[in-house]
Amino acid sequence: MVIVKIKNESLIVKISGDLDLVIAKDFRETVDKILVDRPLKNLILDLTEVNFIDSSGLGAILGRYKLIQQQGGKMSIWGAKPSVHRILDLSGILKIIPVFKNEKNIIEKREA
Amino acid sequence: MVIVKIKNESLIVKISGDLDLVIAKDFRETVDKILVDRPLKNLILDLTEVNFIDSSGLGAILGRYKLIQQQGGKMSIWGAKPSVHRILDLSGILKIIPVFKNEKNIIEKREA
Amino acid sequence: MAMKNRDNYIKLEFSSLPENVALARVLIASLVVQVDTTITDLEEVKVAVSEAVSNAIIHGYQNEPNNIVNIEAKIVAGELEIVVEDSGIGIEDVEKAMTPTFSTHPDRMGLGFVFMKSFMDNVEVLSEIGKGTKVVLQKKLVNDGSCARVAT
Amino acid sequence: MAMKNRDNYIKLEFSSLPENVALARVLIASLVVQVDTTITDLEEVKVAVSEAVSNAIIHGYQNEPNNIVNIEAKIVAGELEIVVEDSGIGIEDVEKAMTPTFSTHPDRMGLGFVFMKSFMDNVEVLSEIGKGTKVVLQKKLVNDGSCARVAT
Ligand SMILES: Nc1ncnc2c1ncn2[C@@H]1O[C@H](COP(=O)(O)OP(=O)(O)O)[C@@H](O)[C@H]1O
Ligand SMILES: Nc1ncnc2c1ncn2[C@@H]1O[C@H](COP(=O)(O)OP(=O)(O)O)[C@@H](O)[C@H]1O
């Protein structure tokens, strides 16, 4: 599932589930539809609820990064679980897109 | 998974996962091994963590009910989720084994 | 979400191990959640599949692990059809076998076919002694966009 | 728990729909958790299967939904072997296809084979133009009784 929120100049995209080719397509189409009408300064990708990612998901992330770069914006990633973080790392994406730990999520996890 | 606890004269059995033929076997063997050495007054079956049950699971429950009855003890069931409760109901087991809502569980659910 | 409610077809062959009942159930559940159906429908299909597959292993193959169970499932226009097949001992009298509480095993409740019949719209059993048993389960899945996502 | 680490065999045939990548992944994960393996092993196998099955659908069948993908998996003495097969367009130059970042699709990263190779012990690709592609993935599963249950 892909949920989007626009806050000031930022597009926040929250993905839930397994980020494979099905959700990658959803993600790509949803973001591109918004950015084509309205270039924004930031694309924040919230991966807190993503349990799995493969190269189709990575491709969609990298593609959105390129798009927002072209439009002069920036991209960042939030809250990837360790298994997802590992794949992001292996792919080299971490070297070009900054990844932050979502603090709210960390607190929730500690309390669980 | 089947976890047992003996408290005074009660055998508390907590099952987690899908109560199909695999866990039914585990449950049957675990309980029977204890009761053969040491007849107890109560068998309390905690189904809070059971997500699924089929007729193999029901058969194992009914069999343990018969065993504890023979030994002069009683059986009760705790905390079945709605989908599990429905199957217990359809099978007629609810008419012979009392089913209680696990209060702790209800509170946890409300807070979730 | 894109591509919901498309027709789909799967066929699984697996060893007659008790652990594979869960495997078959999970597979069919993954298929059913592709349709925006209700959680109740999903639960009912899971029970029916569990019963049919357990029967193939326990009765058909008498718990011998080195045999093959087949399960085929298709969704066509929201209509689910599942076929569970074994090449085991077969059923002598299908009508009798389907009678509520009838079981050839002392520990079992004889509710397998009862659940299949209550939870599916249609159940057909084809069996031949020494050849095996084929159970066909059919159900029209209720389309309910509001619930399906919860179960994924 | 009873009957862990037994040999097992499954074979799944399914329509070449994108949604079925998840289905194949869930099925293989259900098989792997029967062995008391680590969560890391489980995650790695899921990625490798996802890549191979996605390739069959996207590249092999060029997203045509009415074709059949086959996946066979067996565990023998803790050794997992998965075979993913399509009857699609085939690969002209397998060696080139397996080169990191090589892709015939502009939107894709060319990391599918890279992930298969990093996450499995052995990857073999057999392909013939116009006939199809067969990917064999092998991995020795680490036996770790302390972790497997978490993943079920
Ligand atoms: N696949 C099968 N192969 C052989 N016999 C079967 C098969 N399925 C069912 N039966 C027979 O039908 C009977 C009733 O089945 P069912 O209603 O599922 O109850 P139960 O599994 O509790 O016995 C079984 O006891 C068995 O004798
Ligand atoms: N099953 C297949 N059928 C046909 N071509 C394939 C298949 N699998 C892979 N290929 C070819 O190999 C290339 C590399 O595959 P891969 O490493 O998975 O990267 P990607 O999927 O990102 O392109 C693909 O772009 C495609 O040309």
Coordinates of C-alpha atoms and ligand atoms in Angstrom, one line a residue:
Chain A
M1 CA 0.0 0.0 0.0
V2 CA 1.2 3.5 -0.8
I3 CA 0.0 6.5 1.2
V4 CA 1.0 10.0 0.3
K5 CA 0.9 13.3 2.2
I6 CA 2.0 16.7 1.0
K7 CA 3.3 19.0 3.8
N8 CA 4.7 22.4 2.8
E9 CA 7.2 21.6 0.1
S10 CA 7.6 17.9 1.0
L11 CA 6.0 14.8 -0.4
I12 CA 5.9 12.1 2.2
V13 CA 5.3 8.6 0.9
K14 CA 4.6 5.8 3.2
I15 CA 4.8 2.3 1.8
S16 CA 3.4 -0.8 3.7
G17 CA 3.9 -4.4 2.9
D18 CA 6.4 -6.1 0.6
L19 CA 8.1 -3.6 -1.8
D20 CA 8.3 -6.0 -4.8
L21 CA 7.2 -5.4 -8.4
V22 CA 3.5 -4.9 -7.5
I23 CA 4.0 -2.2 -4.9
A24 CA 7.0 -0.7 -6.8
K25 CA 4.6 0.0 -9.7
D26 CA 2.0 1.6 -7.4
F27 CA 4.8 3.7 -5.8
R28 CA 6.2 4.8 -9.2
E29 CA 2.8 5.7 -10.6
T30 CA 1.6 7.5 -7.5
V31 CA 4.7 9.7 -7.1
D32 CA 5.1 10.5 -10.8
K33 CA 1.5 11.6 -11.1
I34 CA 2.0 14.1 -8.3
L35 CA 5.4 15.4 -9.3
V36 CA 4.5 16.0 -12.9
D37 CA 1.9 18.6 -11.9
R38 CA 3.8 20.0 -9.0
P39 CA 7.5 19.8 -8.5
L40 CA 8.4 19.7 -4.8
K41 CA 11.5 20.3 -2.7
N42 CA 11.6 17.1 -0.8
L43 CA 10.6 13.5 -1.3
I44 CA 10.5 11.6 2.0
L45 CA 10.1 7.9 1.7
D46 CA 8.8 6.2 4.9
L47 CA 9.8 2.5 4.9
T48 CA 8.8 1.8 8.5
E49 CA 6.1 -0.6 7.4
V50 CA 8.0 -2.3 4.7
N51 CA 8.9 -5.9 5.5
F52 CA 10.6 -6.9 2.3
I53 CA 12.3 -5.3 -0.6
D54 CA 13.9 -6.7 -3.8
S55 CA 15.6 -5.2 -6.8
S56 CA 12.2 -4.1 -8.3
G57 CA 11.6 -2.0 -5.2
L58 CA 15.1 -0.6 -5.3
G59 CA 14.7 0.3 -9.0
A60 CA 11.5 2.3 -8.2
I61 CA 13.3 4.1 -5.4
L62 CA 16.3 5.0 -7.6
G63 CA 14.0 6.1 -10.4
R64 CA 12.1 8.5 -8.1
Y65 CA 15.4 9.8 -6.8
K66 CA 16.5 10.7 -10.3
L67 CA 13.2 12.4 -11.0
I68 CA 13.2 14.6 -8.0
Q69 CA 16.9 15.4 -8.6
Q70 CA 16.0 16.6 -12.1
Q71 CA 13.4 18.8 -10.6
G72 CA 16.0 20.3 -8.2
G73 CA 14.6 18.5 -5.1
K74 CA 16.0 16.1 -2.6
M75 CA 15.1 12.6 -1.4
S76 CA 15.5 10.9 1.9
I77 CA 14.5 7.6 3.4
W78 CA 13.1 6.9 6.9
G79 CA 12.8 4.0 9.2
A80 CA 14.0 1.0 7.2
K81 CA 14.0 -2.3 9.2
P82 CA 17.4 -4.1 9.4
S83 CA 16.6 -6.6 6.7
V84 CA 15.5 -3.8 4.3
H85 CA 18.4 -1.6 5.3
R86 CA 20.8 -4.4 4.4
I87 CA 19.4 -4.6 0.9
L88 CA 19.5 -0.8 0.5
D89 CA 23.1 -1.0 1.6
L90 CA 24.1 -3.8 -0.7
S91 CA 22.6 -2.0 -3.7
G92 CA 24.7 1.1 -3.1
I93 CA 21.6 3.3 -2.7
L94 CA 22.7 4.3 0.7
K95 CA 25.6 6.1 -0.8
I96 CA 23.4 8.5 -2.8
I97 CA 20.2 8.8 -0.7
P98 CA 20.5 9.6 3.0
V99 CA 18.7 7.2 5.3
F100 CA 17.4 8.3 8.7
K101 CA 16.1 6.3 11.5
N102 CA 12.5 7.2 12.3
E103 CA 12.7 8.1 16.0
K104 CA 9.0 7.6 16.6
N105 CA 9.4 4.1 15.3
I106 CA 12.4 3.3 17.5
I107 CA 10.4 4.4 20.6
E108 CA 7.5 2.2 19.6
K109 CA 9.7 -0.8 19.1
R110 CA 11.3 -0.3 22.5
E111 CA 7.9 -0.2 24.1
A112 CA 6.7 -3.3 22.3
Chain B
M1 CA 3.9 -24.1 19.9
V2 CA 2.7 -25.6 23.2
I3 CA 3.7 -24.2 26.5
V4 CA 2.6 -25.8 29.8
K5 CA 2.6 -24.5 33.4
I6 CA 1.4 -26.4 36.5
K7 CA -0.1 -24.1 39.2
N8 CA -1.5 -25.8 42.2
E9 CA -3.9 -28.4 40.9
S10 CA -4.2 -26.9 37.4
L11 CA -2.5 -27.6 34.2
I12 CA -2.4 -24.5 32.0
V13 CA -1.6 -25.1 28.4
K14 CA -0.9 -22.2 26.1
I15 CA -1.0 -22.9 22.4
S16 CA 0.4 -20.5 19.8
G17 CA 0.1 -20.5 16.0
D18 CA -2.3 -22.6 13.8
L19 CA -3.9 -25.4 15.7
D20 CA -4.0 -27.9 12.8
L21 CA -2.8 -31.5 12.8
V22 CA 0.9 -30.7 13.5
I23 CA 0.2 -28.6 16.7
A24 CA -2.7 -30.9 17.6
K25 CA -0.2 -33.8 17.9
D26 CA 2.2 -31.7 20.0
F27 CA -0.7 -30.6 22.3
R28 CA -2.0 -34.2 22.7
E29 CA 1.4 -35.7 23.4
T30 CA 2.4 -32.9 25.8
V31 CA -0.8 -33.1 27.9
D32 CA -1.0 -36.8 27.9
K33 CA 2.5 -37.2 29.1
I34 CA 1.8 -35.0 32.1
L35 CA -1.6 -36.4 33.0
V36 CA -0.5 -40.0 32.9
D37 CA 1.9 -39.4 35.8
R38 CA -0.1 -36.9 37.7
P39 CA -3.8 -36.5 37.4
L40 CA -4.8 -32.9 38.0
K41 CA -8.1 -31.1 38.9
N42 CA -8.1 -28.5 36.0
L43 CA -7.0 -28.3 32.5
I44 CA -7.0 -24.7 31.3
L45 CA -6.5 -24.3 27.6
D46 CA -5.3 -20.8 26.7
L47 CA -6.1 -20.1 23.0
T48 CA -5.2 -16.4 23.1
E49 CA -2.4 -16.9 20.6
V50 CA -4.2 -19.3 18.3
N51 CA -4.9 -17.8 14.9
F52 CA -6.5 -20.8 13.2
I53 CA -8.2 -24.1 14.2
D54 CA -9.6 -27.0 12.1
S55 CA -11.2 -30.3 13.0
S56 CA -7.8 -31.9 13.8
G57 CA -7.4 -29.2 16.5
L58 CA -10.9 -29.7 17.7
G59 CA -10.4 -33.5 18.0
A60 CA -7.3 -33.0 20.1
I61 CA -9.3 -30.6 22.4
L62 CA -12.2 -33.1 22.7
G63 CA -9.8 -36.0 23.4
R64 CA -8.1 -34.1 26.3
Y65 CA -11.5 -33.2 27.7
K66 CA -12.4 -36.8 27.8
L67 CA -9.2 -37.8 29.4
I68 CA -9.4 -35.2 32.2
Q69 CA -13.1 -36.1 32.8
Q70 CA -12.1 -39.7 33.2
Q71 CA -9.6 -38.6 35.8
G72 CA -12.3 -36.6 37.6
G73 CA -11.0 -33.2 36.5
K74 CA -12.5 -30.3 34.6
M75 CA -11.5 -28.5 31.5
S76 CA -12.0 -24.9 30.4
I77 CA -10.9 -22.7 27.5
W78 CA -9.7 -19.2 27.5
G79 CA -9.4 -16.3 25.1
A80 CA -10.4 -17.7 21.7
K81 CA -10.4 -15.2 18.9
P82 CA -13.7 -14.6 17.1
S83 CA -12.7 -16.8 14.1
V84 CA -11.6 -19.6 16.4
H85 CA -14.6 -19.2 18.7
R86 CA -16.8 -19.6 15.7
I87 CA -15.3 -23.0 14.8
L88 CA -15.5 -24.1 18.4
D89 CA -19.2 -23.1 18.4
L90 CA -20.0 -24.9 15.1
S91 CA -18.4 -28.1 16.3
G92 CA -20.6 -28.2 19.4
I93 CA -17.6 -28.2 21.8
L94 CA -18.9 -25.0 23.4
K95 CA -21.8 -27.0 24.7
I96 CA -19.6 -29.3 26.8
I97 CA -16.5 -27.2 27.6
P98 CA -16.9 -23.8 29.2
V99 CA -15.2 -21.0 27.3
F100 CA -14.1 -17.8 29.1
K101 CA -12.8 -14.5 27.7
N102 CA -9.3 -14.0 29.0
E103 CA -9.6 -10.6 30.7
K104 CA -6.0 -9.7 30.5
N105 CA -6.2 -10.3 26.7
I106 CA -9.3 -8.1 26.4
I107 CA -7.5 -5.2 28.1
E108 CA -4.4 -5.6 25.9
K109 CA -6.6 -5.6 22.8
R110 CA -8.4 -2.4 23.9
E111 CA -5.0 -0.7 24.5
A112 CA -3.6 -1.8 21.1
Chain C
M1 CA -4.2 -0.9 -5.9
A2 CA -3.6 -2.1 -9.4
M3 CA -4.6 -5.5 -10.9
K4 CA -7.1 -6.7 -8.3
N5 CA -9.7 -9.3 -9.1
R6 CA -7.8 -10.7 -12.1
D7 CA -8.3 -14.3 -13.0
N8 CA -5.5 -16.5 -11.6
Y9 CA -4.4 -20.1 -11.6
I10 CA -2.0 -22.1 -9.4
K11 CA -1.1 -25.7 -9.0
L12 CA 0.9 -27.1 -6.1
E13 CA 2.3 -30.6 -5.7
F14 CA 3.8 -31.5 -2.3
S15 CA 5.1 -34.3 -0.1
S16 CA 2.4 -35.8 2.2
L17 CA 4.0 -34.3 5.3
P18 CA 1.7 -32.9 8.1
E19 CA 3.7 -29.6 8.0
N20 CA 2.6 -29.1 4.4
V21 CA -1.0 -28.6 5.5
A22 CA 0.0 -25.2 6.7
L23 CA 1.9 -24.6 3.5
A24 CA -1.1 -25.3 1.3
R25 CA -3.3 -23.2 3.6
V26 CA -0.9 -20.2 3.4
L27 CA -0.6 -20.6 -0.4
I28 CA -4.4 -20.6 -0.9
A29 CA -4.8 -17.7 1.5
S30 CA -2.2 -15.7 -0.5
L31 CA -4.3 -16.4 -3.6
V32 CA -7.6 -15.5 -2.0
V33 CA -6.4 -12.1 -0.6
Q34 CA -5.6 -11.0 -4.1
V35 CA -9.4 -10.7 -4.4
D36 CA -11.0 -8.0 -2.3
T37 CA -12.9 -10.5 -0.3
T38 CA -14.1 -10.6 3.3
I39 CA -12.0 -11.9 6.2
T40 CA -14.8 -14.4 6.9
D41 CA -14.5 -15.8 3.4
L42 CA -10.8 -16.1 3.8
E43 CA -11.1 -17.9 7.1
E44 CA -13.7 -20.3 5.7
V45 CA -11.6 -21.2 2.7
K46 CA -8.6 -21.8 5.0
V47 CA -10.5 -24.3 7.1
A48 CA -11.9 -26.1 4.1
V49 CA -8.5 -26.5 2.5
S50 CA -7.0 -27.6 5.8
E51 CA -9.6 -30.3 6.1
A52 CA -9.2 -31.6 2.5
V53 CA -5.4 -31.6 2.7
S54 CA -5.3 -33.2 6.1
N55 CA -7.6 -35.9 4.9
A56 CA -5.4 -36.7 1.9
I57 CA -2.4 -37.1 4.3
I58 CA -4.0 -38.8 7.2
H59 CA -6.6 -41.0 5.5
G60 CA -5.5 -41.1 1.8
Y61 CA -1.9 -41.9 2.5
Q62 CA -2.3 -43.1 6.1
N63 CA 0.5 -40.7 7.2
E64 CA 3.1 -42.2 4.9
P65 CA 5.3 -39.2 4.1
N66 CA 6.7 -40.2 0.7
N67 CA 3.6 -39.5 -1.4
I68 CA 2.4 -36.6 -3.4
V69 CA -0.7 -34.4 -2.7
N70 CA -1.9 -32.1 -5.5
I71 CA -3.8 -28.9 -5.0
E72 CA -5.0 -26.8 -7.9
A73 CA -6.8 -23.5 -7.4
K74 CA -8.2 -21.0 -9.8
I75 CA -10.2 -17.8 -9.5
V76 CA -12.3 -17.0 -12.5
A77 CA -14.6 -13.9 -12.3
G78 CA -14.4 -14.0 -8.5
E79 CA -15.4 -17.7 -8.4
L80 CA -12.8 -19.8 -6.5
E81 CA -12.4 -23.5 -7.3
I82 CA -9.9 -25.7 -5.4
V83 CA -9.2 -29.3 -6.3
V84 CA -7.3 -31.4 -3.7
E85 CA -6.2 -34.8 -5.0
D86 CA -4.3 -37.8 -3.6
S87 CA -3.5 -41.2 -5.1
G88 CA -4.1 -42.9 -1.8
I89 CA -6.4 -45.7 -0.5
G90 CA -9.6 -44.1 -1.7
I91 CA -13.0 -44.0 0.0
E92 CA -15.3 -47.0 0.0
D93 CA -18.6 -45.3 0.6
V94 CA -18.4 -41.5 -0.1
E95 CA -21.9 -40.8 1.1
K96 CA -21.2 -42.5 4.4
A97 CA -17.9 -40.8 4.7
M98 CA -19.6 -37.4 4.3
T99 CA -22.1 -38.1 7.1
P100 CA -21.5 -35.7 10.1
T101 CA -19.4 -37.3 12.8
F102 CA -18.5 -40.4 10.7
S103 CA -14.8 -41.2 11.0
T104 CA -12.7 -44.3 10.5
H105 CA -10.3 -43.0 13.1
P106 CA -11.2 -43.2 16.8
D107 CA -9.4 -39.9 17.7
R108 CA -11.0 -37.9 14.9
M109 CA -14.3 -36.0 15.0
G110 CA -15.7 -36.7 11.5
L111 CA -16.2 -33.0 10.9
G112 CA -13.9 -32.6 8.0
F113 CA -16.5 -32.9 5.3
V114 CA -19.0 -31.0 7.5
F115 CA -16.7 -28.0 7.5
M116 CA -16.0 -28.2 3.8
K117 CA -19.7 -28.3 3.1
S118 CA -20.6 -25.5 5.5
F119 CA -17.8 -23.2 4.4
M120 CA -17.8 -23.7 0.6
D121 CA -20.8 -23.3 -1.8
N122 CA -20.2 -26.7 -3.3
V123 CA -18.2 -29.8 -2.5
E124 CA -17.7 -32.8 -4.8
V125 CA -15.9 -35.9 -3.9
L126 CA -14.6 -38.4 -6.5
S127 CA -12.9 -41.5 -5.1
E128 CA -11.9 -44.9 -6.2
I129 CA -10.6 -47.7 -3.9
G130 CA -6.8 -48.1 -4.3
K131 CA -6.7 -45.2 -6.8
G132 CA -7.2 -42.1 -4.7
T133 CA -9.5 -39.3 -3.9
K134 CA -10.3 -35.9 -5.5
V135 CA -12.2 -33.2 -3.6
V136 CA -13.5 -30.2 -5.6
L137 CA -14.4 -27.2 -3.5
Q138 CA -16.1 -24.2 -5.0
K139 CA -17.0 -20.8 -3.6
K140 CA -18.1 -17.4 -4.9
L141 CA -15.9 -14.9 -3.2
V142 CA -17.7 -11.9 -1.8
N143 CA -16.1 -8.7 -3.1
D144 CA -15.6 -6.4 -0.3
G145 CA -13.0 -3.6 -0.9
S146 CA -13.2 -2.4 2.7
C147 CA -11.8 -5.6 4.4
A148 CA -9.4 -7.4 2.2
R149 CA -6.3 -5.3 2.9
V150 CA -6.4 -6.1 6.6
A151 CA -5.8 -9.8 6.0
T152 CA -2.8 -9.5 3.7
Chain D
M1 CA 8.4 -29.5 18.1
A2 CA 7.9 -32.7 16.2
M3 CA 9.2 -33.5 12.7
K4 CA 11.5 -30.7 12.0
N5 CA 14.3 -30.9 9.4
R6 CA 12.6 -33.6 7.4
D7 CA 13.2 -33.7 3.7
N8 CA 10.5 -32.0 1.8
Y9 CA 9.5 -31.4 -1.8
I10 CA 7.0 -29.0 -3.4
K11 CA 6.3 -27.8 -6.9
L12 CA 4.2 -24.8 -7.8
E13 CA 2.8 -23.9 -11.2
F14 CA 1.3 -20.4 -11.5
S15 CA 0.0 -17.7 -13.9
S16 CA 2.6 -15.1 -14.8
L17 CA 0.9 -12.4 -12.8
P18 CA 3.0 -9.8 -10.9
E19 CA 0.9 -10.6 -7.7
N20 CA 2.1 -14.2 -7.9
V21 CA 5.7 -13.2 -7.0
A22 CA 4.5 -12.6 -3.5
L23 CA 2.7 -15.9 -3.6
A24 CA 5.8 -17.8 -4.6
R25 CA 7.8 -16.0 -2.0
V26 CA 5.3 -16.8 0.8
L27 CA 5.3 -20.4 -0.3
I28 CA 9.0 -20.8 -0.2
A29 CA 9.2 -19.0 3.1
S30 CA 6.7 -21.5 4.6
L31 CA 8.9 -24.3 3.4
V32 CA 12.1 -22.8 4.7
V33 CA 10.7 -22.1 8.2
Q34 CA 10.0 -25.8 8.6
V35 CA 13.8 -26.1 9.0
D36 CA 15.2 -24.4 12.1
T37 CA 17.2 -21.9 10.1
T38 CA 18.2 -18.3 10.8
I39 CA 16.1 -15.3 9.9
T40 CA 18.9 -14.1 7.7
D41 CA 18.8 -17.2 5.7
L42 CA 15.1 -16.9 5.4
E43 CA 15.3 -13.3 4.2
E44 CA 18.0 -14.1 1.7
V45 CA 16.1 -17.0 0.1
K46 CA 13.0 -14.7 -0.1
V47 CA 15.0 -12.1 -2.1
A48 CA 16.5 -14.7 -4.4
V49 CA 13.2 -16.3 -5.2
S50 CA 11.6 -12.9 -5.7
E51 CA 14.3 -11.9 -8.2
A52 CA 14.1 -15.2 -10.2
V53 CA 10.3 -15.2 -10.3
S54 CA 10.1 -11.5 -11.2
N55 CA 12.5 -12.1 -14.1
A56 CA 10.4 -14.9 -15.4
I57 CA 7.4 -12.7 -15.5
I58 CA 9.0 -9.4 -16.6
H59 CA 11.7 -10.6 -18.9
G60 CA 10.8 -14.2 -19.8
Y61 CA 7.1 -13.4 -20.5
Q62 CA 7.4 -9.7 -21.0
N63 CA 4.5 -9.1 -18.6
E64 CA 2.1 -11.3 -20.6
P65 CA -0.2 -12.7 -17.9
N66 CA -1.4 -15.8 -19.6
N67 CA 1.7 -17.9 -19.2
I68 CA 2.9 -20.4 -16.6
V69 CA 5.9 -20.1 -14.3
N70 CA 7.1 -23.2 -12.5
I71 CA 8.9 -23.3 -9.2
E72 CA 10.1 -26.5 -7.6
A73 CA 11.8 -26.6 -4.2
K74 CA 13.3 -29.4 -2.2
I75 CA 15.1 -29.7 1.1
V76 CA 17.3 -32.7 1.4
A77 CA 19.4 -32.9 4.5
G78 CA 19.1 -29.2 5.1
E79 CA 20.2 -28.4 1.6
L80 CA 17.7 -26.2 -0.2
E81 CA 17.3 -26.3 -4.0
I82 CA 14.9 -24.1 -5.9
V83 CA 14.3 -24.3 -9.6
V84 CA 12.4 -21.4 -11.3
E85 CA 11.4 -22.0 -14.9
D86 CA 9.7 -20.1 -17.6
S87 CA 9.0 -21.0 -21.3
G88 CA 9.5 -17.4 -22.4
I89 CA 11.8 -15.6 -24.7
G90 CA 15.1 -16.9 -23.3
I91 CA 18.4 -15.1 -22.7
E92 CA 20.8 -14.5 -25.6
D93 CA 24.0 -14.2 -23.6
V94 CA 23.7 -15.6 -20.1
E95 CA 27.1 -14.4 -19.0
K96 CA 26.4 -10.9 -20.0
A97 CA 22.9 -11.0 -18.4
M98 CA 24.6 -12.0 -15.1
T99 CA 27.0 -9.0 -15.2
P100 CA 26.2 -6.6 -12.3
T101 CA 24.0 -3.6 -13.4
F102 CA 23.4 -5.1 -16.8
S103 CA 19.7 -4.9 -17.7
T104 CA 17.7 -4.9 -21.0
H105 CA 15.1 -2.6 -19.3
P106 CA 15.9 1.1 -18.8
D107 CA 14.0 1.2 -15.4
R108 CA 15.6 -1.8 -13.9
M109 CA 18.9 -2.0 -11.9
G110 CA 20.4 -5.2 -13.2
L111 CA 20.8 -6.4 -9.7
G112 CA 18.5 -9.5 -9.9
F113 CA 21.3 -12.0 -10.6
V114 CA 23.7 -10.1 -8.3
F115 CA 21.3 -10.7 -5.4
M116 CA 20.7 -14.3 -6.4
K117 CA 24.4 -14.9 -6.4
S118 CA 25.1 -13.1 -3.1
F119 CA 22.3 -14.8 -1.2
M120 CA 22.5 -18.3 -2.5
D121 CA 25.5 -20.6 -2.4
N122 CA 25.1 -21.5 -6.0
V123 CA 23.2 -20.2 -9.0
E124 CA 22.9 -21.9 -12.4
V125 CA 21.1 -20.5 -15.4
L126 CA 20.1 -22.5 -18.4
S127 CA 18.4 -20.7 -21.2
E128 CA 17.5 -21.1 -24.8
I129 CA 16.2 -18.3 -27.1
G130 CA 12.5 -18.8 -27.8
K131 CA 12.4 -21.8 -25.4
G132 CA 12.7 -20.3 -22.0
T133 CA 14.9 -20.0 -18.9
K134 CA 15.6 -22.2 -15.9
V135 CA 17.3 -20.8 -12.8
V136 CA 18.7 -23.3 -10.2
L137 CA 19.3 -21.8 -6.8
Q138 CA 21.0 -23.8 -4.0
K139 CA 21.7 -23.0 -0.4
K140 CA 22.8 -24.9 2.6
L141 CA 20.4 -23.8 5.4
V142 CA 22.1 -23.0 8.7
N143 CA 20.4 -24.9 11.5
D144 CA 19.7 -22.6 14.3
G145 CA 17.0 -23.8 16.7
S146 CA 16.9 -20.5 18.6
C147 CA 15.6 -18.3 15.8
A148 CA 13.4 -20.2 13.5
R149 CA 10.2 -19.9 15.5
V150 CA 10.2 -16.1 15.4
A151 CA 9.8 -16.2 11.7
T152 CA 6.8 -18.5 11.4
Ligands
LIG1 N1 -8.6 -38.4 1.1 C1 -9.2 -39.4 1.7 N2 -8.8 -40.7 1.4 C2 -9.4 -41.8 2.1 N3 -10.4 -41.6 2.9 C3 -10.8 -40.4 3.2 C4 -10.3 -39.3 2.6 N4 -11.0 -38.2 3.1 C5 -11.9 -38.7 4.0 N5 -11.8 -40.0 4.0 C6 -12.7 -40.9 4.9 O1 -13.9 -40.1 5.2 C7 -14.0 -40.1 6.6 C8 -14.6 -38.8 7.1 O2 -13.8 -37.7 6.8 P1 -14.0 -36.4 7.6 O3 -15.4 -35.9 7.5 O4 -13.0 -35.4 7.1 O5 -13.7 -36.7 9.1 P2 -12.3 -37.2 9.9 O6 -11.1 -36.7 9.1 O7 -12.4 -36.5 11.2 O8 -12.3 -38.7 9.9 C9 -12.6 -40.3 7.2 O9 -12.6 -40.9 8.5 C10 -12.0 -41.3 6.2 O10 -12.4 -42.6 6.4
LIG2 N1 13.8 -15.4 -17.1 C1 14.4 -14.5 -18.0 N2 14.0 -14.5 -19.3 C2 14.6 -13.7 -20.2 N3 15.5 -12.8 -19.9 C3 16.0 -12.8 -18.6 C4 15.4 -13.6 -17.6 N4 16.0 -13.3 -16.4 C5 16.9 -12.4 -16.7 N5 16.9 -12.0 -18.0 C6 17.8 -11.0 -18.7 O1 18.9 -10.8 -17.9 C7 19.0 -9.4 -17.5 C8 19.6 -9.2 -16.2 O2 18.7 -9.7 -15.2 P1 18.8 -9.2 -13.7 O3 20.2 -9.3 -13.2 O4 17.8 -9.9 -12.9 O5 18.4 -7.6 -13.7 P2 17.1 -6.8 -14.1 O6 15.9 -7.7 -13.8 O7 17.1 -5.7 -13.2 O8 17.1 -6.5 -15.6 C9 17.6 -8.8 -17.7 O9 17.5 -7.5 -18.0 C10 17.1 -9.7 -18.9 O10 17.5 -9.1 -20.1

